[in-house]
C-alpha cells in the first residue's frame, strides 16, 4: 500500500478501533500554534504530537535544530497515548506533509510499518466538508515496543567521508584522470532537500551559516508534490528523480532533519530502495568547525 491515503479512504475508516489518527501541525517560530489549532478543531479521534516536544530531543551542541527523539522516550509516549505495535497510524499536518512525514519516518525507524500520511492535510479535509471536532479523545494506554532500525540513519562522520570522496572523485573526473576516478568506489549520493536559494547559500534565515554540504545535489522537497498539495504519482516521481541511479545508495538531508522525510517518502514511492536520513542535517553539519561548506551550484 502507498504511504499516503486519501480523505475518502480515511473517512471510511474514521472510527476503526485499530487505528489512531495523529495531528502533527506545527509552525516554526510559533511553538504553541500547532497545539492551539488542534485544541480548536481537528479530525475526530485525533491525538496531537508536537514536533519539538514529542518528535525531537532537546537541542544541544550537536544534532541539529530538531535532534531525533530517544527511541525509548518516544515509545513510552506512544504507549501512553494508546498506540501499540499493532496500531495503524494516519498522520496529518497543514505544512505540506513535512511534520507528518517526520512521524512516518520515525515510526518506521522504530520498526512500525503501519503508518500513513493523509493527502492534503487538515485544511483540505475541512474544505472538503469532512467532519471536524474540538473533542479530545480519552486514550487507554497500550504498549509500544521499539525495534530500532539503525540502517535507516547516516551519521555525520559517514556524511563527511562521502562528501570528501565525492568532491575528490569529481576533481579527478574533471581532470580526465580515468584511472583515479575508476579506482574510487561507488559512493552514496547526498541529496539536499532545501529550497534552491538556501542550497546556494542565499537567503538563509533559519541557520547561522548558509550553503550546502560539498558534493550534495539539490532536490527541493516541495517539488515532489502537485500545486494542490497532493503527492505526485510514482511515475511522475520517477521522472523527477530521473537523474539518480536507483542502484546507488542515497543519503538525504535538509535543514534539521524534518523536510528530508517527505523527500525520502517520495524517493521510496519512485522505487528507490536504499535511502537513508542524515538526521542532524545542515544545522548539525555546521556545528562542526572542521566541516567544509559549499555555496553556489555544484
Backbone as a ProteinNet text record, in pm:
[ID]
protein_1_A
[PRIMARY]
XXXXXXXXXXXXXXXXXXXXXXXXXXXXXXXXXXXXXXXXXXXXXXXXXXXXXXXXXXXXXXXXXXXXXXXXXXXXXXXXXXXXXXXXXXXXXXXXXXXXXXXXXXXXXXXXXXXXXXXXXXXXXXXXXXXXXXXXXXXXXXXXXXXXXXXXXXXXXXXXXXXXXXXXXXXXXXXXXXXXXXXXXXXXXXXXXXXXXXXXXXXXXXXXXXXXXXXXXXXXXXXXXXXXXXXXXXXXXXXXXXXXXXXXXXXXXXXXXXXXXXXXXXXXXXXXXXXXXXXXXXXXXXXXXXXXXXXXXX
[TERTIARY]
83.8	0	86.9	39.1	110.2	120.5	221	240.1	139.8	67.2	-32.5	-172.5	-269.9	-409.2	-495.6	-607.1	-696.4	-793.6	-860	-961.2	-1076.7	-1117.8	-1227.4	-1188.1	-1064.2	-1016.3	-1024	-976.7	-979.1	-1121.4	-1206.3	-1344.9	-1412.6	-1386.3	-1448.3	-1398.6	-1286	-1226.2	-1208.7	-1282.9	-1258	-1263.5	-1351.8	-1372.2	-1327.6	-1243.2	-1195.1	-1106	-1129.7	-1058.1	-909	-868	-725.3	-644.9	-710.4	-646.3	-634.2	-522.3	-504.5	-466.7	-537.5	-508.4	-424.2	-317.8	-226.6	-217.9	-249.2	-237.5	-94.8	-21.7	119.3	140.5	35.9	51.7	152.2	239	342.2	392.2	411.4	459.7	592.9	697	828.2	819	877.5	873.4	749.8	652.5	530.4	502	579.1	575.2	440.9	353.8	224.1	113.1	142.5	38.3	-25.4	56.4	2	-91.7	-49	-133.7	-262.2	-250.9	-369.7	-467.1	-414	-500.3	-570.1	-497.2	-556.1	-668.3	-645.5	-747.3	-871.3	-851.6	-965.2	-1049.7	-984.2	-1055.5	-955.3	-1000.1	-915.6	-1004.1	-942.2	-1017	-1065.6	-1190.7	-1242.9	-1153.4	-1129.6	-1048.8	-900.1	-856.4	-713	-650.7	-527.6	-445.3	-339.8	-265.3	-167.2	-25.7	67.8	210	283.9	364.4	434.6	573.6	608.6	737.4	853.7	852.5	965.1	958.5	840.2	828.2	820.3	763	742.2	830.1	849	917.9	1062.1	1114	1253.2	1304.9	1437.1	1502.6	1540.2	1573.4	1620.1	1745.9	1756.7	1871.8	1996	2108.1	2236.3	2341.7	2469.5	2576.1	2571.1	2548.7	2540.4	2405	2373.6	2246.6	2144.9	2172.9	2082.6	1970.8	1883.6	1774.2	1661.5	1649.3	1546.3	1610	1689.4	1754.3	1650.1	1686.9	1594.2	1558.7	1434.3	1398.4	1462.1	1486	1533	1425.6	1461.8	1360.4	1275.2	1336.5	1259.4	1165.7	1209.8	1123.3	1003	1026.5	916.2	824	881.4	799.1	709.6	763.9	684.1	572.2	601.5	499.2	387.9	425	325.7	240	304.5	231.2	128.1	168.3	78.4	-42.4	-22.6	-130.2	-213.4	-189	-270.7	-228	-105	-53.9	32.1	-4.8	71.8	135.8	203.1	272.8	178.1	52.5	-45.6	-134.7	-111.3	-195.1	-161.9	-265.9	-248	-254.9	-157.8	-148.9	-163.3	-248.1	-262	-226.4	-124.8	-76.4	-114.8	-136.8	-163.4	-105.6	-89.6	-49.4	-113.2	-60.3	-106.5	14.1	123.9	250.5	304.3	213.6	251.4	308.4	273.8	312.2	447.7	517.9	655.4	659.8	571.6	572.1	511.7	409.2	351.3	454.2	535.2	639.8	748.4	773.4	868.4	818.5	690	634.9	636.6	600.8	605.6	744.7	848.6	985.6	1022.9	991.4	1027.8	965.2	840.2	774.3	837.3	872.1	939.9	1079.1	1143.8	1274	1260.3	1144.9	1117.6	1062.6	1058.8	1015.4	867.3	794.8	649.1	615	556.4	530.1	389.7	295.6	156.6	134.4	194.4	182.3	166.1	72.7	36.8	16.8	18.9	2.7	-122.7	-202.9	-325.3	-291.9	-337.7	-318.3	-388.2	-319.7	-381.9	-384.2	-367.2	-362.8	-497.5	-491.8	-615	-699.7	-638	-715.8	-799.2	-741.2	-818.8	-927.1	-898.6	-1001.7	-1121.5	-1094.4	-1201.9	-1272.8	-1195.6	-1255.3	-1345.5	-1314.4	-1396.9	-1522.9	-1549.3	-1667.7	-1663.8	-1544.4	-1530.9	-1542.1	-1575.6	-1604.7	-1481.3	-1504.3	-1402	-1466.2	-1385.3	-1435.3	-1330.5	-1373.3	-1277.1	-1265.7	-1335.8	-1333.3	-1200.8	-1137.7	-1012.5	-1041.8	-1004.8	-1042	-967.6	-1033.7	-969.5	-898.8	-770.4	-691.3	-658.4	-672.7	-635.2	-491.3	-401.3	-261.1	-243.4	-143.7	-110.8	38.4	94.3	237.9	300.2	390.8	465.4	610.7	660.3	798.8	880.1	984.6	1067.8	1157.9	1165	1258.2	1340.9	1439.4	1512.6	1582.5	1573.8	1634.2	1751.7	1868.8	1981.6	2028.1	1998.5	2041.5	1970.8	1867.6	1796.2	1865.5	1969.9	2039.3	2178.8	2223.8	2363.5	2414.3	2531.2	2588.5	2678	2716.3	2795.5	2931.1	2991.7	3123.1	3114.1	3011.1	2994.3	2964.6	2878.3	2845.2	2970.4	3054	3178.7	3267.4	3278.8	3361.5	3304.8	3173.2	3109.8	3131.1	3114.3	3133.3	3275.2	3373	3512.7	3547.6	3502.4	3533.9	3458.9	3335.5	3259	3329.2	3374.7	3444.8	3576.6	3647.9	3774.9	3754.3	3651.5	3621.3	3582.7	3502.1	3462.2	3584	3678	3800.5	3882.7	3889.2	3963.6	3899.1	3766.8	3696	3712.4	3711.6	3726.5	3863.6	3961.3	4096.7	4117.3	4007.5	4010.5	4105.5	4122	4208.1	4122.4	4102.1	4009.7	4054.3	4183.2	4232.2	4201.3	4226.3	4197.6	4048.5	3969.2	3824.4	3765.8	3813.6	3757.6	3799.4	3907.6	3954.2	3870.2	3793.4	3709.6	3582.2	3548.5	3426.5	3301.4	3192.5	3066	3019.4	2995.4	2961.2	2811.7	2758.5	2620.5	2604.3	2484.8	2451.5	2397.1	2449.6	2397.6	2292.5	2172.3	2063.7	2029.5	2031.8	1989.3	1844.3	1755.6	1611.7	1558.6	1645.6	1600.2	1574.6	1512	1487.6	1620.1	1613.4	1732.5	1817.4	1752.7	1831.6	1908.1	1849.2	1920.9	2035.2	2012.7	2119.5	2237.2	2207.2	2312.6	2379.6	2321.3	2378.6	2320.2	2204	2137.3	2011.5	1975.9	1850	1834.4	1942.9	1936.4	1881	1765.9	1701.5	1689.6	1713.5	1693.4	1823	1931.1	2058.6	2162	2262.7	2358.6	2455.5	2466.1	2557.9	2481.5	2503	2437.3	2527.6	2467.4	2543.5	2493.6	2576.7	2538.2	2660.8	2637.4	2745.6	2812.2	2942.7	3010.2	2980.4	2947.4	2915.9	2769.2	2687.4	2543.4	2473.6	2368.6	2283.2	2150.8	2081.8	1963.2	1834.6	1745.8	1611	1516.6	1455	1366.3	1246.6	1220.6	1118.7	978.9	946.7	811.8	788.2	895.6	879.9	828.3	812.9	755.9	603.2	546.3	402.2	341.8	212	139	100.8	48.1	13.8	-92.6	-178.4	-284.3	-237.6	-108.3	-55.2	-59.4	-117.1	-118.4	19.1	48.8	176.7	170.9	281	287.6	287.6	245.3	235.4	373.9	377.9	505.7	574.8	497.1	555.4	613.1	541	590.5	716.4	719.1	836.1	956.2	932.1	1042.1	1103.8	1020.5	1071	1144.8	1090.6	1153.1	1293.6	1311	1439.4	1517.3	1486.7	1546.9	1698.8	1753.4	1898.2	1972.1	1899	1959.7	1955.8	2057.8	2068.3	1999.6	1899.8	1825.7	1911.4	2022.8	2109.8	2206.5	2215	2306.8	2236.7	2315.1	2264.8	2246.3	2144	2114.3	2105.2	2168.8	2159.1	2092.7	1984.3	1904	1917.5	1931.5	1933.2	1856	1831.6	1763.8	1825	1743.1	1795.4	1810.7	1710.6	1713.3	1661.7	1646.3	1601.8	1451.9	1377.4	1231.2	1188	1221.4	1175.6	1251.1	1355.4	1416.9	1321.8	1234.4	1147.2	1046.9	979	893.6	971.6	1096.5	1178.7	1209.6	1233.9	1257.9	1132.8	1017.2	892	877.4	905.9	891.4	990.3	1113.3	1213	1169.4	1118.5	1073.2	952.2	865.2	749.5	793.4	906.1	959.7	1038.8	1056.6	1121.3	1263.8	1311.8	1446	1440.3	1529.1	1521.7	1620.7	1728.4	1835.4	1852.6	1761	1757.8	1770	1863.4	1885.5	1875	1858.1	1844.3	1968.2	2021.4	2118.8	2035.7	2005.9	1904.1	1940.9	2066.3	2105.8	2104.9	2130.4	2124	2214.2	2178	2265.3	2294.2	2195.3	2216.1	2311.4	2322.7	2424.5	2559.6	2558.8	2683.2	2764	2697.4	2769.4	2808.1	2766.6	2807.5	2948.9	3006.8	3144.2	3233.7	3329	3412.3	3491.6	3526.4	3611	3534.4	3400.5	3323.7	3327.3	3352.9	3359.1	3218.3	3212	3086	3099.3	2999.6	2998.2	2882.3	2899.7	2792.8	2783	2671.7	2652.9	2616.9	2629.8	2590	2705.8	2672.6	2776.4	2813.8
-120.7	0	125.1	228.6	355.9	414.7	499.3	562.7	674	717.3	822.3	765.8	826.3	784.1	906.7	883.2	991.6	1026.3	1139.4	1180.3	1080.1	1034.2	936.6	806.1	764.8	641.5	654.8	769	788.2	800.8	872.2	888	751.7	661.3	529	447.4	484.7	408.9	495.1	603.3	706.1	653	559.6	516.3	371.2	319.1	182.9	177.7	84.7	83.9	55.1	-12.8	-44.5	70.7	183.6	298.7	415.7	488	613.9	722	832.9	948	1045.4	1097.1	1185.6	1319.7	1425.2	1563.2	1609	1645.7	1686.6	1832.6	1913.4	2053.4	2126.1	2202.6	2276.3	2388.6	2506.1	2621.9	2666.7	2667.8	2713.4	2858.3	2886.6	3021.5	3048.7	2958.8	2973.1	2838.3	2803	2667.5	2623.8	2716.8	2679.4	2675	2719.7	2733.7	2599.9	2496.6	2366.5	2310.5	2313.6	2265.8	2347.7	2480.4	2565.9	2532.5	2508.4	2473.1	2340.7	2245.2	2114.9	2130.1	2207.3	2222.4	2295	2378	2449.8	2355.9	2276.8	2179.9	2082.7	1960.4	1857.4	1747.3	1651.1	1536.7	1453.3	1408	1332.2	1214.2	1201.2	1092.6	1118	1229.1	1255	1293.1	1249.1	1294.5	1389.1	1454.5	1552.9	1513.9	1524	1507.5	1631.2	1687.8	1813.8	1786.4	1859	1838	1854.3	1957.5	1983.6	1902.6	1888	1822.6	1670.3	1618.9	1474.5	1409.4	1478.4	1417.7	1464.8	1530	1574.5	1564.5	1561.5	1571.8	1717.3	1754.4	1890.2	1922.2	2045	2089	2096	2048.5	2055.4	2106.5	2090.7	2144.5	2086	1955.9	1888.8	1819.4	1775	1706.1	1787.5	1916.3	1998.6	2061.7	2133.6	2206.3	2114.9	1998.1	1901.9	1763.4	1742.4	1612.1	1501.1	1382.9	1270	1244.2	1209.4	1174	1041.5	1023.1	895.1	789.1	677.2	577.1	528.9	507.8	458.4	565.5	690.6	800.6	813.2	806.9	815.9	695.2	576.6	456.8	468.5	524.5	543.9	643.8	748.8	849	787.4	707.5	641.6	545.7	472	379	451.8	564.2	642.2	692.2	717.3	768.1	655.9	532.4	422.4	363	389.1	335.6	213.7	100.5	-22.1	-63.3	-175.3	-222	-269.3	-292	-334.6	-219.7	-101.3	12.8	64.3	89	158.1	308.2	382.3	524.9	605	706.3	801.3	938.7	1000.4	1130.4	1239.4	1358.1	1473.1	1598.4	1701.8	1833.1	1937.5	2056.7	2161	2229.3	2154.4	2208.2	2122.5	2084.6	2003.8	1867.4	1819.6	1684.7	1670.8	1782.5	1767.6	1713.3	1759.2	1710.2	1570.3	1544.6	1410.7	1310.1	1353.9	1266	1240.3	1337.5	1315	1200.5	1202.7	1094.3	964.1	968.6	849.9	787.6	871.2	817.9	763.9	837.8	796.2	661.7	643.3	517.8	400.9	422.8	317	292.5	397.2	382.8	298.1	306.6	224.9	86.9	56	-75.6	-90.8	21.3	18.3	56.7	-37.1	-15	36.9	15.1	52.9	202.1	286.6	430.9	497.7	593.3	656	806.6	879.3	1024.5	1061.6	1149.2	1194.9	1295.6	1267.4	1360.1	1493	1602.2	1734.3	1799.4	1721.1	1778.7	1825.9	1896.4	1933.1	2034	2134.2	2237.8	2179.4	2090.3	2029.4	1937.8	1873.3	1791.2	1879.4	1992.3	2081.7	2145.6	2187.9	2248.9	2151.3	2023.2	1921.6	1886.6	1960.1	1939.2	1805.6	1755.5	1635.2	1675.8	1583	1621.2	1668.6	1767.6	1815.7	1830.3	1837.6	1849.1	1915.4	1961.3	2008.8	1910.7	1797.8	1698	1622.4	1613.8	1540.6	1402.2	1298.1	1162.5	1118.6	1034.7	970.3	845.6	834.3	724	622.2	496.6	388.4	348.8	354.3	321.6	183.5	171.6	45.7	18.8	-70.4	-99.1	-91.7	1.8	13.2	-22	-125.3	-169.1	-129.8	-51.3	-4.6	-116.2	-128.2	-219.9	-135.1	-66.2	37.4	-20.6	54.6	17.8	111.7	85.9	179.6	198.2	103.4	114.7	227.5	284.3	394.9	528.9	531.6	655.8	661.3	783.5	810	915.6	891.9	986.3	1089.5	1190	1299.4	1250.8	1152.4	1104.1	1041	960.6	898.8	1003	1099	1204.3	1284.2	1311.4	1383.2	1305.7	1175.8	1092	1087.8	1071.6	1069	1201.9	1312.1	1445.2	1461.9	1429.4	1447.7	1361.4	1237.6	1148	1187.4	1237.9	1283.1	1399.8	1495.7	1612.3	1569.4	1479.9	1431.4	1357.4	1274.4	1199.5	1292.9	1394.3	1490.7	1563.9	1595.8	1662.2	1574.3	1444.6	1351.4	1339.1	1332.6	1321	1447.4	1562.5	1688.2	1700.9	1628.4	1629.1	1513.4	1441.4	1328.1	1219.6	1209.2	1106	981.5	905.9	792.4	688.1	664.7	561.9	596.9	723.2	766.3	761.1	811.8	816.6	676.7	584.2	449.6	372.1	417.9	348.8	382.8	491.1	532.2	448.6	383.6	302	387.7	322.9	394.3	448.7	577.6	645.3	671.8	682.4	728.1	869	899	1033	1113.7	1233	1323.3	1413.2	1413.3	1498.7	1603.2	1728.8	1841.6	1871.9	1867.9	1880.9	2023.3	2118.5	2255.3	2329.5	2445.5	2529.4	2566.9	2593.6	2617.3	2732.4	2840.7	2954.6	2920.7	2841.4	2801.3	2707	2616.9	2527.8	2609.3	2715.1	2800.1	2890.2	2896.9	2983.3	3121.5	3138.5	3269	3266.5	3382	3397.6	3297.1	3265.8	3173	3245.2	3200.9	3266.5	3176.1	3047.2	2954	2913.3	2909.1	2866.2	2978.2	2980.4	3091.5	3093.5	2983.5	2974.9	2922	2982.6	2938.4	2848.7	2776.3	2689	2546.5	2453.7	2312.9	2225.7	2098.1	2003.2	1982	1998.3	1981.4	1845.1	1847.9	1725.1	1691.4	1760.9	1731.5	1790.2	1721.9	1772.5	1816.7	1907	1969.4	1917.7	1859.4	1822.1	1878.3	1992.7	2059.7	1969.5	1950.9	1854.3	1887.7	2015.7	2052.3	2019.8	1996.9	1960.2	1817.8	1745.1	1610.1	1613.2	1733.7	1747.1	1831.4	1813.3	1892.9	2027.4	2117.1	2250.9	2248.2	2146.7	2138.7	2072.5	2039.1	1978.5	1827.2	1766.5	1620.4	1571.6	1447.2	1390.2	1350	1370.7	1330.2	1178.2	1127.4	983.3	921	789.2	718	743.9	747.9	772.2	914	1010.9	1149	1162.8	1091.8	1099.8	1029	921.1	857.2	954.4	1030.5	1130.3	1242	1283	1389.5	1349.3	1224	1175	1099.6	1127.9	1051.5	1064.1	1169.7	1188.4	1103	1026.7	943.7	796.6	724.1	581.5	505.3	424.5	350.4	246.9	210.2	110.4	172.2	304.1	369.3	403.6	401.4	442.2	593.3	640.1	783.4	824.7	935.8	995	1131.2	1151.3	1273.5	1360.1	1490.1	1583.3	1708.6	1793.6	1921.7	2021.2	2105.7	2198.8	2135.9	2054.7	1998	1855.2	1788.9	1650.7	1631.7	1738.5	1728.6	1720.7	1822.3	1822.1	1722.1	1660.1	1548.5	1429.9	1417.5	1299.7	1289.3	1398.7	1383.8	1349.8	1394.6	1355.2	1206.1	1152.6	1008.6	931	978	913.7	913.6	1027.7	1039.4	949.5	942.3	854.9	709.2	668.2	530.2	504.1	603	589.1	574.6	638.7	631.9	504.2	421.4	293.8	283.1	384.5	378.4	299	202.4	107.8	136	206.6	223.4	372	425.1	568.4	586.9	670.3	693	842.6	870.5	1007.9	1050.3	1167.4	1232.7	1321.6	1271.4	1332.3	1473.3	1495.5	1628.7	1732.6	1686.5	1768.1	1892.1	1995	2111.6	2178.1	2187.6	2255.3	2177.7	2047.6	1968.8	1983	1977.8	1986.3	2109.8	2223.4	2349	2365.7	2271.6	2278.5	2223.6	2167.3	2116.5	2209.5	2273.9	2372.8	2314.1	2185	2125.5	2091	2096	2057.2	2165.1	2124.2	2217.2	2262.9	2380	2439	2480.8	2448.9	2488.7	2586.2	2673.9	2765.8	2763.9	2814.8	2816.4	2679.4	2663.4	2540	2441.4	2314.3	2210	2180.8
0	0	0	-68.6	-73	67.4	87.3	218	243.4	140.8	158.8	137.2	206.6	192.2	163.1	95.9	57.7	170.6	154.6	252.3	255.3	140	134.5	203.7	183.4	246.9	399	451.2	595.9	648.2	576.6	620.9	637.2	545.7	551.1	670.5	727.7	838.3	963.8	970.6	1071.1	1214.1	1240.3	1378.8	1403.2	1317.3	1338	1461.5	1552.8	1680.7	1668.8	1562.2	1548.1	1488.3	1466	1402	1498.6	1488.2	1560.6	1460.4	1467.1	1382.3	1463.9	1403.9	1475.8	1404.7	1476	1428.9	1456.3	1350.1	1362.1	1324.6	1328.7	1288.2	1378.5	1315.9	1388.9	1299.4	1359.1	1284.6	1341.4	1259.2	1304.8	1351.6	1465.3	1521.8	1604.2	1599.6	1679.7	1746.5	1846.8	1902.1	1958.6	1995.3	2051.1	1946.4	1825	1723.5	1686.8	1673.9	1636.5	1740.6	1865.2	1974.9	1984.3	1971.4	1977.7	1864.9	1744.3	1631.4	1656	1711.8	1743.6	1844.6	1949	2052.8	2000.5	1898.5	1840.2	1754.3	1671	1587.2	1524.5	1505.1	1446.9	1391.3	1324.5	1273.9	1392.3	1391	1504.5	1542.2	1672.3	1723.9	1724.1	1663.9	1651.4	1785.6	1805.3	1916.9	1860.2	1947.2	1899.9	1942.4	1847.9	1877.8	1828.6	1916.9	1891.9	1833.3	1726.6	1661.4	1757.4	1838.8	1927.8	2056.2	2113.4	2243.6	2234.8	2126.5	2114.2	2007.6	1895.9	1781	1768.5	1871.6	1874.7	2017	2028.5	2159.4	2184	2307.1	2333.7	2252.7	2211.3	2131.1	2218.6	2162.8	2232.3	2134.6	2168.1	2082.4	1942	1932.8	1803.5	1791.4	1671.5	1648.9	1573	1551.8	1473	1552.8	1480.2	1544.3	1591.9	1532.3	1573	1586.9	1691.7	1709.9	1721.4	1675.5	1687	1833.1	1860.7	1998.8	2037.5	2166.2	2214.9	2185.2	2122.8	2085.7	2202.4	2317.5	2431.6	2486.5	2482.7	2527.4	2435.5	2304.6	2209.7	2223.1	2241.9	2258.5	2381.7	2489.2	2610.8	2587	2511.1	2479.7	2395.2	2296.2	2212.5	2295.2	2385.2	2471.3	2555.6	2613.2	2698.1	2619.7	2491.6	2406.7	2344.9	2387.1	2339.2	2207.4	2165.8	2040	2069.7	2012.4	2028.5	1898.1	1899.1	1779.6	1669.8	1702.4	1602.3	1555.4	1604.9	1569	1428.9	1350.8	1222.6	1249.2	1199.9	1229.2	1100.4	1105.3	995.2	1048.9	991.2	1036.8	937.4	990.8	903.6	966.7	883.3	931.8	840.5	839.8	748.1	685	674.2	625.5	510.8	418.7	301.4	338.9	456.1	495.1	559.2	583.9	632.4	775.6	863	1001.2	1009.7	930	925.1	873.1	775.6	722.3	826.4	912	1022.4	1111.4	1146.3	1226.9	1148.6	1021.2	934.8	937.6	921.9	921.1	1059.3	1164.8	1299.6	1335.5	1301.7	1335.4	1260.8	1136.7	1061.2	1119.1	1165.2	1232.2	1359.2	1424	1542.6	1506.8	1377.1	1333.2	1308.9	1299.2	1282.4	1138.4	1063.4	921.9	893.4	983.8	958.6	988.9	907.4	926.2	790.4	782.3	655.9	677.3	566.3	569.2	491.5	548.3	482.8	372.9	251.9	140.2	168.2	143.4	150	286.6	393.5	526.9	578.7	691.4	761.8	684.3	625.8	556.6	443.9	364.4	256.4	312.2	423.5	489.1	527.2	588.1	630.8	512.1	413.8	294.6	220.1	231.9	167.2	245	353.1	436.8	511.4	535.1	616.2	762.9	851.7	990.6	1068	1154.3	1247.1	1384.6	1487.4	1623.9	1710.7	1829	1928.1	2044.3	2035.6	2142.7	2141.8	2257.2	2268.9	2326.8	2255.1	2297.6	2422.9	2499.8	2614.9	2563.5	2594.6	2541.6	2650.1	2616.9	2707.3	2675.3	2771.7	2743.8	2683	2598.6	2534.5	2556.2	2478.8	2488.5	2349.8	2333	2207.7	2237.2	2171.5	2189.7	2067.6	2088.5	1977.6	1927.2	1795.5	1728.9	1632.3	1686.5	1612.6	1489.7	1380	1251.9	1222.4	1278.7	1264.9	1121.7	1033.8	894.6	819.6	879.6	815.3	834.6	918.8	952.5	894	867.6	834	931.5	991.2	1087	1021.1	1098.1	1043.8	994.3	1060.8	1017.2	879.1	856.8	725.2	619.3	652.2	556	520.8	618.9	593.5	496.4	519.3	431.8	290	278.8	146.7	75.4	147.4	88.8	35.8	118.9	78.5	-42.4	-44	-155.1	-281.4	-265.4	-381.6	-449.2	-369.3	-423.7	-488.2	-422.3	-476.2	-607.2	-611.7	-732.6	-846.1	-814.1	-916.7	-971.3	-883.6	-928.2	-1019.7	-987.3	-1071.5	-1208.7	-1212.8	-1339.6	-1423	-1356.6	-1430.5	-1494.2	-1437.9	-1493.3	-1590.9	-1620.1	-1712.1	-1665.3	-1536.6	-1479.8	-1457.9	-1563.7	-1560.3	-1458.9	-1451.4	-1360.2	-1215.1	-1179	-1042.4	-1015	-1110.4	-1089.8	-1077.5	-1162.4	-1160.2	-1036.8	-972.6	-853.2	-731.5	-740.2	-628.3	-627.6	-517.3	-513.4	-532.1	-575.4	-594.4	-460.2	-455.4	-330.4	-321.2	-200.4	-187.1	-244.2	-289.1	-336.9	-219.9	-199.8	-97.6	-160.2	-102.3	-152.1	-48	-88.8	-6.4	-41.8	56.9	33.1	44.2	73.9	97.2	-34.2	-22.3	-139.2	-205.7	-334.9	-414.3	-361.8	-314.2	-266.5	-139.4	-52.7	69.2	35.4	-58.1	-103.8	-157.4	-228.4	-286.2	-183	-62.3	40.2	41.7	-20.3	-27.5	60.8	113.4	187.7	301.2	368.2	481.4	604	652.9	766.2	888.4	873	983.5	1052.4	979	1034.8	1022.4	1112.3	1114.5	997	924.1	811.2	690.5	574.7	452.7	370.8	276.3	188	194.8	145.7	147.4	169.2	194.1	211.4	75.6	66.3	-63.3	-125.9	-253.3	-325.5	-330.2	-251	-247.9	-369.4	-414	-520.5	-459.2	-527.2	-470.2	-533.9	-451.5	-492.4	-386.9	-416.6	-320.9	-289.8	-160.4	-119	-169.5	-183.3	-227.4	-375	-449.6	-590.1	-606.8	-498	-504	-496.4	-488.9	-472.6	-584.1	-604.7	-701.7	-640.7	-722.4	-675	-566	-566.5	-465.2	-336	-327.5	-206.6	-205.5	-308	-316	-363.7	-332	-372.8	-519.3	-588.6	-728.2	-738.6	-851.6	-871.6	-876.9	-863.9	-871.3	-1003.9	-1112.5	-1244.5	-1253.8	-1200.1	-1201	-1115.7	-1003.9	-916	-978.5	-1051.3	-1123.1	-1222.7	-1289.4	-1384.2	-1310.7	-1196.4	-1117.1	-1072.7	-1033.2	-984.4	-1092.9	-1218.4	-1328.8	-1333.1	-1275.5	-1276.3	-1175.8	-1096.1	-992.6	-1031.7	-992.3	-1018.2	-904.9	-938.3	-835.7	-764.7	-823.8	-761.4	-661.3	-658.9	-565.9	-435.3	-330.6	-200.5	-198.3	-126.3	-118.8	26.9	59.6	193.2	177.8	248.1	233.9	358	337.7	449.8	412.3	510.7	488.5	585.4	648.3	747	884.2	923.5	1058.6	1065.3	950.9	950.7	940.9	913.6	903.5	757.2	676.4	537	450.3	503.6	431.7	426.1	525.7	535.9	420.8	379.2	261.6	135.5	125.3	10.9	15.6	135.3	148.9	107.8	152.2	113.5	-38.7	-100.9	-246	-319.4	-270.4	-332.1	-324.4	-210	-196.6	-286.7	-298.3	-386.9	-532	-566.5	-702.6	-728.1	-625	-644.1	-593.3	-522.3	-465.2	-334.6	-320.7	-209.5	-97.2	-126.4	-28.2	3.1	83.3	114	264.1	305.4	448.1	480.7	607.2	655.6	733.8	701.4	788.9	880.1	998	1083.5	1129	1165.3	1210.8	1101.3	979.1	858.9	865.8	789.3	776.1	910.6	997.4	1126.2	1215	1194.7	1265.1	1195.9	1063.9	986.4	1021.9	1031.4	1056.9	1203.1	1289.6	1430.1	1450.4	1345	1349.5	1267.3	1333.2	1265.3	1149.6	1159.4	1055.8	928.8	931.5	814.5	707.2	585.1	472.9	433	372.6	329	182.3	103.1	-37.3	-60.5	-155.8	-196.5	-347.9	-397.9	-541.9	-596.9	-726.6	-793.6	-795	-770.5	-776.5	-921
[MASK]
++++++++++++++++++++++++++++++++++++++++++++++++++++++++++++++++++++++++++++++++++++++++++++++++++++++++++++++++++++++++++++++++++++++++++++++++++++++++++++++++++++++++++++++++++++++++++++++++++++++++++++++++++++++++++++++++++++++++++++++++++++++++++++++++++++++++++++++++++++++++++++++++++++++++++

